[in-house]
Amino acid sequence: MTTSHPKLPSVLPSQPAVQDACTTKDQINTGLARATNPAETPIFICAFTDCNRLFPSRERIMLHRKRDHDCEDDKSIISWNE
């Protein structure tokens, strides 16, 4: 079974910034977003040509490689965790 995934260009076209006119000061001060680190947010990216899928662990990316690429090569993996 073949699955199709959305593709994005490596460089997105630029657009003029649009001012946010509806977010309130209280919404900004609630602090919904914050910076993270590799220990809290593991990211493993399959860097095979035209793939670039993200995975939460080395085990999951290797399962993906075996299933979708018929390969057990652990090269071409981008991660900030190693």
PDB file of N, CA and C in Angstrom:
ATOM      1  N   MET A   1       0.840  -1.174   0.000  1.00  0.00           N
ATOM      2  CA  MET A   1       0.000   0.000   0.000  1.00  0.00           C
ATOM      3  C   MET A   1       0.891   1.245   0.000  1.00  0.00           C
ATOM      4  N   THR A   2       0.661   2.136  -0.908  1.00  0.00           N
ATOM      5  CA  THR A   2       1.437   3.366  -1.015  1.00  0.00           C
ATOM      6  C   THR A   2       0.622   4.518  -0.439  1.00  0.00           C
ATOM      7  N   THR A   3       1.250   5.305   0.427  1.00  0.00           N
ATOM      8  CA  THR A   3       0.575   6.477   0.974  1.00  0.00           C
ATOM      9  C   THR A   3       1.230   7.726   0.423  1.00  0.00           C
ATOM     10  N   SER A   4       0.433   8.737   0.221  1.00  0.00           N
ATOM     11  CA  SER A   4       0.943  10.003  -0.291  1.00  0.00           C
ATOM     12  C   SER A   4       0.979  11.011   0.847  1.00  0.00           C
ATOM     13  N   HIS A   5       2.079  11.715   0.972  1.00  0.00           N
ATOM     14  CA  HIS A   5       2.232  12.715   2.013  1.00  0.00           C
ATOM     15  C   HIS A   5       2.353  14.084   1.361  1.00  0.00           C
ATOM     16  N   PRO A   6       1.872  15.120   2.040  1.00  0.00           N
ATOM     17  CA  PRO A   6       2.015  16.469   1.484  1.00  0.00           C
ATOM     18  C   PRO A   6       3.477  16.816   1.287  1.00  0.00           C
ATOM     19  N   LYS A   7       3.773  17.546   0.252  1.00  0.00           N
ATOM     20  CA  LYS A   7       5.149  17.966  -0.039  1.00  0.00           C
ATOM     21  C   LYS A   7       5.236  19.484   0.081  1.00  0.00           C
ATOM     22  N   LEU A   8       6.289  19.951   0.707  1.00  0.00           N
ATOM     23  CA  LEU A   8       6.556  21.379   0.799  1.00  0.00           C
ATOM     24  C   LEU A   8       7.889  21.665   0.132  1.00  0.00           C
ATOM     25  N   PRO A   9       8.004  22.785  -0.545  1.00  0.00           N
ATOM     26  CA  PRO A   9       9.304  23.142  -1.112  1.00  0.00           C
ATOM     27  C   PRO A   9      10.271  23.467   0.021  1.00  0.00           C
ATOM     28  N   SER A  10      11.564  23.336  -0.227  1.00  0.00           N
ATOM     29  CA  SER A  10      12.546  23.603   0.819  1.00  0.00           C
ATOM     30  C   SER A  10      12.597  25.081   1.184  1.00  0.00           C
ATOM     31  N   VAL A  11      12.212  25.940   0.255  1.00  0.00           N
ATOM     32  CA  VAL A  11      12.154  27.372   0.532  1.00  0.00           C
ATOM     33  C   VAL A  11      10.763  27.859   0.147  1.00  0.00           C
ATOM     34  N   LEU A  12      10.061  28.411   1.126  1.00  0.00           N
ATOM     35  CA  LEU A  12       8.712  28.903   0.855  1.00  0.00           C
ATOM     36  C   LEU A  12       8.786  30.336   0.329  1.00  0.00           C
ATOM     37  N   PRO A  13       7.875  30.696  -0.569  1.00  0.00           N
ATOM     38  CA  PRO A  13       7.893  32.061  -1.101  1.00  0.00           C
ATOM     39  C   PRO A  13       7.577  33.074   0.000  1.00  0.00           C
ATOM     40  N   SER A  14       8.245  34.205  -0.050  1.00  0.00           N
ATOM     41  CA  SER A  14       8.017  35.227   0.974  1.00  0.00           C
ATOM     42  C   SER A  14       6.721  35.980   0.700  1.00  0.00           C
ATOM     43  N   GLN A  15       6.152  36.508   1.769  1.00  0.00           N
ATOM     44  CA  GLN A  15       4.939  37.321   1.677  1.00  0.00           C
ATOM     45  C   GLN A  15       5.066  38.457   2.681  1.00  0.00           C
ATOM     46  N   PRO A  16       4.412  39.558   2.416  1.00  0.00           N
ATOM     47  CA  PRO A  16       4.443  40.656   3.390  1.00  0.00           C
ATOM     48  C   PRO A  16       3.806  40.220   4.711  1.00  0.00           C
ATOM     49  N   ALA A  17       4.321  40.709   5.827  1.00  0.00           N
ATOM     50  CA  ALA A  17       3.748  40.394   7.131  1.00  0.00           C
ATOM     51  C   ALA A  17       2.394  41.074   7.272  1.00  0.00           C
ATOM     52  N   VAL A  18       1.485  40.404   7.961  1.00  0.00           N
ATOM     53  CA  VAL A  18       0.158  40.952   8.205  1.00  0.00           C
ATOM     54  C   VAL A  18       0.021  41.171   9.703  1.00  0.00           C
ATOM     55  N   GLN A  19      -0.432  42.357  10.087  1.00  0.00           N
ATOM     56  CA  GLN A  19      -0.562  42.685  11.496  1.00  0.00           C
ATOM     57  C   GLN A  19      -1.704  41.886  12.118  1.00  0.00           C
ATOM     58  N   ASP A  20      -1.457  41.336  13.310  1.00  0.00           N
ATOM     59  CA  ASP A  20      -2.477  40.617  14.062  1.00  0.00           C
ATOM     60  C   ASP A  20      -3.343  41.649  14.783  1.00  0.00           C
ATOM     61  N   ALA A  21      -4.583  41.773  14.363  1.00  0.00           N
ATOM     62  CA  ALA A  21      -5.459  42.786  14.932  1.00  0.00           C
ATOM     63  C   ALA A  21      -6.496  42.189  15.882  1.00  0.00           C
ATOM     64  N   CYS A  22      -6.429  40.867  16.153  1.00  0.00           N
ATOM     65  CA  CYS A  22      -7.474  40.269  16.987  1.00  0.00           C
ATOM     66  C   CYS A  22      -6.948  39.625  18.270  1.00  0.00           C
ATOM     67  N   THR A  23      -5.651  39.375  18.397  1.00  0.00           N
ATOM     68  CA  THR A  23      -5.111  38.782  19.618  1.00  0.00           C
ATOM     69  C   THR A  23      -5.061  39.836  20.715  1.00  0.00           C
ATOM     70  N   THR A  24      -5.555  39.460  21.900  1.00  0.00           N
ATOM     71  CA  THR A  24      -5.577  40.405  23.019  1.00  0.00           C
ATOM     72  C   THR A  24      -4.298  40.298  23.835  1.00  0.00           C
ATOM     73  N   LYS A  25      -4.047  41.313  24.663  1.00  0.00           N
ATOM     74  CA  LYS A  25      -2.875  41.320  25.538  1.00  0.00           C
ATOM     75  C   LYS A  25      -2.948  40.153  26.525  1.00  0.00           C
ATOM     76  N   ASP A  26      -4.142  39.847  27.021  1.00  0.00           N
ATOM     77  CA  ASP A  26      -4.313  38.722  27.954  1.00  0.00           C
ATOM     78  C   ASP A  26      -3.941  37.397  27.291  1.00  0.00           C
ATOM     79  N   GLN A  27      -4.291  37.209  26.024  1.00  0.00           N
ATOM     80  CA  GLN A  27      -3.939  35.986  25.311  1.00  0.00           C
ATOM     81  C   GLN A  27      -2.423  35.847  25.176  1.00  0.00           C
ATOM     82  N   ILE A  28      -1.752  36.939  24.919  1.00  0.00           N
ATOM     83  CA  ILE A  28      -0.294  36.907  24.791  1.00  0.00           C
ATOM     84  C   ILE A  28       0.343  36.577  26.133  1.00  0.00           C
ATOM     85  N   ASN A  29      -0.191  37.116  27.213  1.00  0.00           N
ATOM     86  CA  ASN A  29       0.391  36.922  28.544  1.00  0.00           C
ATOM     87  C   ASN A  29       0.095  35.561  29.158  1.00  0.00           C
ATOM     88  N   THR A  30      -0.774  34.753  28.564  1.00  0.00           N
ATOM     89  CA  THR A  30      -1.073  33.428  29.130  1.00  0.00           C
ATOM     90  C   THR A  30       0.096  32.475  28.973  1.00  0.00           C
ATOM     91  N   GLY A  31       1.015  32.747  28.069  1.00  0.00           N
ATOM     92  CA  GLY A  31       2.208  31.933  27.934  1.00  0.00           C
ATOM     93  C   GLY A  31       1.951  30.532  27.402  1.00  0.00           C
ATOM     94  N   LEU A  32       1.225  30.403  26.337  1.00  0.00           N
ATOM     95  CA  LEU A  32       0.923  29.096  25.757  1.00  0.00           C
ATOM     96  C   LEU A  32       2.126  28.466  25.070  1.00  0.00           C
ATOM     97  N   ALA A  33       3.052  29.254  24.620  1.00  0.00           N
ATOM     98  CA  ALA A  33       4.223  28.728  23.915  1.00  0.00           C
ATOM     99  C   ALA A  33       5.469  28.947  24.755  1.00  0.00           C
ATOM    100  N   ARG A  34       6.455  28.078  24.546  1.00  0.00           N
ATOM    101  CA  ARG A  34       7.723  28.242  25.238  1.00  0.00           C
ATOM    102  C   ARG A  34       8.799  27.507  24.458  1.00  0.00           C
ATOM    103  N   ALA A  35      10.023  27.838  24.732  1.00  0.00           N
ATOM    104  CA  ALA A  35      11.143  27.155  24.087  1.00  0.00           C
ATOM    105  C   ALA A  35      11.268  25.758  24.692  1.00  0.00           C
ATOM    106  N   THR A  36      11.796  24.844  23.912  1.00  0.00           N
ATOM    107  CA  THR A  36      11.978  23.475  24.396  1.00  0.00           C
ATOM    108  C   THR A  36      13.435  23.073  24.252  1.00  0.00           C
ATOM    109  N   ASN A  37      13.735  21.844  24.597  1.00  0.00           N
ATOM    110  CA  ASN A  37      15.100  21.343  24.471  1.00  0.00           C
ATOM    111  C   ASN A  37      15.038  19.887  24.003  1.00  0.00           C
ATOM    112  N   PRO A  38      16.159  19.316  23.586  1.00  0.00           N
ATOM    113  CA  PRO A  38      16.147  17.944  23.052  1.00  0.00           C
ATOM    114  C   PRO A  38      15.617  16.894  24.021  1.00  0.00           C
ATOM    115  N   ALA A  39      15.828  17.072  25.311  1.00  0.00           N
ATOM    116  CA  ALA A  39      15.342  16.082  26.272  1.00  0.00           C
ATOM    117  C   ALA A  39      13.820  16.067  26.355  1.00  0.00           C
ATOM    118  N   GLU A  40      13.185  17.233  26.185  1.00  0.00           N
ATOM    119  CA  GLU A  40      11.730  17.325  26.276  1.00  0.00           C
ATOM    120  C   GLU A  40      11.030  17.048  24.955  1.00  0.00           C
ATOM    121  N   THR A  41      11.699  17.316  23.839  1.00  0.00           N
ATOM    122  CA  THR A  41      11.057  17.184  22.528  1.00  0.00           C
ATOM    123  C   THR A  41      12.003  16.495  21.559  1.00  0.00           C
ATOM    124  N   PRO A  42      12.093  15.172  21.621  1.00  0.00           N
ATOM    125  CA  PRO A  42      12.961  14.474  20.674  1.00  0.00           C
ATOM    126  C   PRO A  42      12.402  14.569  19.258  1.00  0.00           C
ATOM    127  N   ILE A  43      13.283  14.807  18.297  1.00  0.00           N
ATOM    128  CA  ILE A  43      12.889  14.905  16.893  1.00  0.00           C
ATOM    129  C   ILE A  43      13.905  14.139  16.053  1.00  0.00           C
ATOM    130  N   PHE A  44      13.406  13.227  15.245  1.00  0.00           N
ATOM    131  CA  PHE A  44      14.233  12.479  14.304  1.00  0.00           C
ATOM    132  C   PHE A  44      13.602  12.653  12.933  1.00  0.00           C
ATOM    133  N   ILE A  45      14.363  13.134  11.959  1.00  0.00           N
ATOM    134  CA  ILE A  45      13.847  13.417  10.622  1.00  0.00           C
ATOM    135  C   ILE A  45      14.481  12.471   9.621  1.00  0.00           C
ATOM    136  N   CYS A  46      13.651  11.815   8.830  1.00  0.00           N
ATOM    137  CA  CYS A  46      14.150  10.946   7.771  1.00  0.00           C
ATOM    138  C   CYS A  46      14.604  11.844   6.624  1.00  0.00           C
ATOM    139  N   ALA A  47      15.911  11.890   6.395  1.00  0.00           N
ATOM    140  CA  ALA A  47      16.464  12.800   5.393  1.00  0.00           C
ATOM    141  C   ALA A  47      16.682  12.131   4.042  1.00  0.00           C
ATOM    142  N   PHE A  48      15.998  11.014   3.797  1.00  0.00           N
ATOM    143  CA  PHE A  48      16.046  10.435   2.461  1.00  0.00           C
ATOM    144  C   PHE A  48      15.381  11.408   1.493  1.00  0.00           C
ATOM    145  N   THR A  49      15.806  11.388   0.244  1.00  0.00           N
ATOM    146  CA  THR A  49      15.276  12.289  -0.773  1.00  0.00           C
ATOM    147  C   THR A  49      13.755  12.218  -0.819  1.00  0.00           C
ATOM    148  N   ASP A  50      13.111  13.371  -0.791  1.00  0.00           N
ATOM    149  CA  ASP A  50      11.652  13.515  -0.883  1.00  0.00           C
ATOM    150  C   ASP A  50      10.878  12.857   0.261  1.00  0.00           C
ATOM    151  N   CYS A  51      11.503  12.661   1.415  1.00  0.00           N
ATOM    152  CA  CYS A  51      10.778  12.083   2.550  1.00  0.00           C
ATOM    153  C   CYS A  51      10.574  13.143   3.630  1.00  0.00           C
ATOM    154  N   ASN A  52      11.606  13.404   4.415  1.00  0.00           N
ATOM    155  CA  ASN A  52      11.588  14.448   5.453  1.00  0.00           C
ATOM    156  C   ASN A  52      10.472  14.298   6.481  1.00  0.00           C
ATOM    157  N   ARG A  53      10.086  13.060   6.801  1.00  0.00           N
ATOM    158  CA  ARG A  53       9.064  12.830   7.829  1.00  0.00           C
ATOM    159  C   ARG A  53       9.695  12.902   9.210  1.00  0.00           C
ATOM    160  N   LEU A  54       8.928  13.367  10.191  1.00  0.00           N
ATOM    161  CA  LEU A  54       9.401  13.525  11.561  1.00  0.00           C
ATOM    162  C   LEU A  54       8.925  12.371  12.432  1.00  0.00           C
ATOM    163  N   PHE A  55       9.793  11.942  13.375  1.00  0.00           N
ATOM    164  CA  PHE A  55       9.476  10.844  14.273  1.00  0.00           C
ATOM    165  C   PHE A  55       9.948  11.177  15.679  1.00  0.00           C
ATOM    166  N   PRO A  56       9.284  10.620  16.709  1.00  0.00           N
ATOM    167  CA  PRO A  56       9.629  10.939  18.095  1.00  0.00           C
ATOM    168  C   PRO A  56      10.760  10.113  18.691  1.00  0.00           C
ATOM    169  N   SER A  57      11.239   9.084  17.970  1.00  0.00           N
ATOM    170  CA  SER A  57      12.318   8.254  18.516  1.00  0.00           C
ATOM    171  C   SER A  57      13.095   7.589  17.380  1.00  0.00           C
ATOM    172  N   ARG A  58      14.304   7.140  17.712  1.00  0.00           N
ATOM    173  CA  ARG A  58      15.121   6.419  16.723  1.00  0.00           C
ATOM    174  C   ARG A  58      14.424   5.110  16.333  1.00  0.00           C
ATOM    175  N   GLU A  59      13.786   4.452  17.291  1.00  0.00           N
ATOM    176  CA  GLU A  59      13.085   3.203  16.994  1.00  0.00           C
ATOM    177  C   GLU A  59      11.980   3.414  15.963  1.00  0.00           C
ATOM    178  N   ARG A  60      11.205   4.491  16.126  1.00  0.00           N
ATOM    179  CA  ARG A  60      10.107   4.759  15.187  1.00  0.00           C
ATOM    180  C   ARG A  60      10.619   5.095  13.787  1.00  0.00           C
ATOM    181  N   ILE A  61      11.707   5.864  13.700  1.00  0.00           N
ATOM    182  CA  ILE A  61      12.229   6.200  12.375  1.00  0.00           C
ATOM    183  C   ILE A  61      12.790   4.963  11.689  1.00  0.00           C
ATOM    184  N   MET A  62      13.382   4.048  12.473  1.00  0.00           N
ATOM    185  CA  MET A  62      13.913   2.831  11.867  1.00  0.00           C
ATOM    186  C   MET A  62      12.786   1.911  11.391  1.00  0.00           C
ATOM    187  N   LEU A  63      11.664   1.874  12.111  1.00  0.00           N
ATOM    188  CA  LEU A  63      10.497   1.120  11.629  1.00  0.00           C
ATOM    189  C   LEU A  63       9.983   1.717  10.319  1.00  0.00           C
ATOM    190  N   HIS A  64       9.936   3.038  10.254  1.00  0.00           N
ATOM    191  CA  HIS A  64       9.533   3.734   9.026  1.00  0.00           C
ATOM    192  C   HIS A  64      10.473   3.374   7.879  1.00  0.00           C
ATOM    193  N   ARG A  65      11.777   3.408   8.135  1.00  0.00           N
ATOM    194  CA  ARG A  65      12.757   3.103   7.090  1.00  0.00           C
ATOM    195  C   ARG A  65      12.539   1.694   6.532  1.00  0.00           C
ATOM    196  N   LYS A  66      12.341   0.753   7.425  1.00  0.00           N
ATOM    197  CA  LYS A  66      12.159  -0.641   6.991  1.00  0.00           C
ATOM    198  C   LYS A  66      10.865  -0.795   6.196  1.00  0.00           C
ATOM    199  N   ARG A  67       9.775  -0.193   6.682  1.00  0.00           N
ATOM    200  CA  ARG A  67       8.463  -0.330   6.037  1.00  0.00           C
ATOM    201  C   ARG A  67       8.356   0.477   4.741  1.00  0.00           C
ATOM    202  N   ASP A  68       8.748   1.751   4.782  1.00  0.00           N
ATOM    203  CA  ASP A  68       8.499   2.642   3.639  1.00  0.00           C
ATOM    204  C   ASP A  68       9.637   2.743   2.643  1.00  0.00           C
ATOM    205  N   HIS A  69      10.855   2.465   3.087  1.00  0.00           N
ATOM    206  CA  HIS A  69      12.005   2.589   2.188  1.00  0.00           C
ATOM    207  C   HIS A  69      12.697   1.246   1.930  1.00  0.00           C
ATOM    208  N   ASP A  70      12.193   0.187   2.555  1.00  0.00           N
ATOM    209  CA  ASP A  70      12.789  -1.145   2.430  1.00  0.00           C
ATOM    210  C   ASP A  70      14.295  -1.070   2.686  1.00  0.00           C
ATOM    211  N   CYS A  71      14.654  -0.395   3.784  1.00  0.00           N
ATOM    212  CA  CYS A  71      16.052  -0.132   4.099  1.00  0.00           C
ATOM    213  C   CYS A  71      16.224  -0.091   5.617  1.00  0.00           C
ATOM    214  N   GLU A  72      17.332  -0.607   6.102  1.00  0.00           N
ATOM    215  CA  GLU A  72      17.633  -0.534   7.531  1.00  0.00           C
ATOM    216  C   GLU A  72      18.853   0.335   7.798  1.00  0.00           C
ATOM    217  N   ASP A  73      19.202   1.182   6.850  1.00  0.00           N
ATOM    218  CA  ASP A  73      20.331   2.093   6.957  1.00  0.00           C
ATOM    219  C   ASP A  73      20.017   3.175   7.990  1.00  0.00           C
ATOM    220  N   ASP A  74      20.939   3.404   8.934  1.00  0.00           N
ATOM    221  CA  ASP A  74      20.704   4.445   9.936  1.00  0.00           C
ATOM    222  C   ASP A  74      21.417   5.754   9.595  1.00  0.00           C
ATOM    223  N   LYS A  75      21.806   5.914   8.345  1.00  0.00           N
ATOM    224  CA  LYS A  75      22.400   7.168   7.865  1.00  0.00           C
ATOM    225  C   LYS A  75      21.273   8.114   7.434  1.00  0.00           C
ATOM    226  N   SER A  76      21.606   9.352   7.148  1.00  0.00           N
ATOM    227  CA  SER A  76      20.650  10.361   6.681  1.00  0.00           C
ATOM    228  C   SER A  76      19.492  10.565   7.647  1.00  0.00           C
ATOM    229  N   ILE A  77      19.813  10.646   8.916  1.00  0.00           N
ATOM    230  CA  ILE A  77      18.832  10.973   9.943  1.00  0.00           C
ATOM    231  C   ILE A  77      19.271  12.291  10.564  1.00  0.00           C
ATOM    232  N   ILE A  78      18.374  13.245  10.595  1.00  0.00           N
ATOM    233  CA  ILE A  78      18.648  14.542  11.205  1.00  0.00           C
ATOM    234  C   ILE A  78      17.997  14.554  12.589  1.00  0.00           C
ATOM    235  N   SER A  79      18.783  14.913  13.609  1.00  0.00           N
ATOM    236  CA  SER A  79      18.240  14.952  14.961  1.00  0.00           C
ATOM    237  C   SER A  79      19.075  15.883  15.821  1.00  0.00           C
ATOM    238  N   TRP A  80      18.455  16.528  16.773  1.00  0.00           N
ATOM    239  CA  TRP A  80      19.203  17.321  17.731  1.00  0.00           C
ATOM    240  C   TRP A  80      19.415  16.524  19.012  1.00  0.00           C
ATOM    241  N   ASN A  81      18.989  15.265  19.021  1.00  0.00           N
ATOM    242  CA  ASN A  81      19.095  14.429  20.205  1.00  0.00           C
ATOM    243  C   ASN A  81      20.390  13.630  20.274  1.00  0.00           C
ATOM    244  N   GLU A  82      21.188  13.639  19.229  1.00  0.00           N
ATOM    245  CA  GLU A  82      22.413  12.829  19.245  1.00  0.00           C
ATOM    246  C   GLU A  82      23.606  13.656  18.870  1.00  0.00           C
TER     247      GLU A  82
END
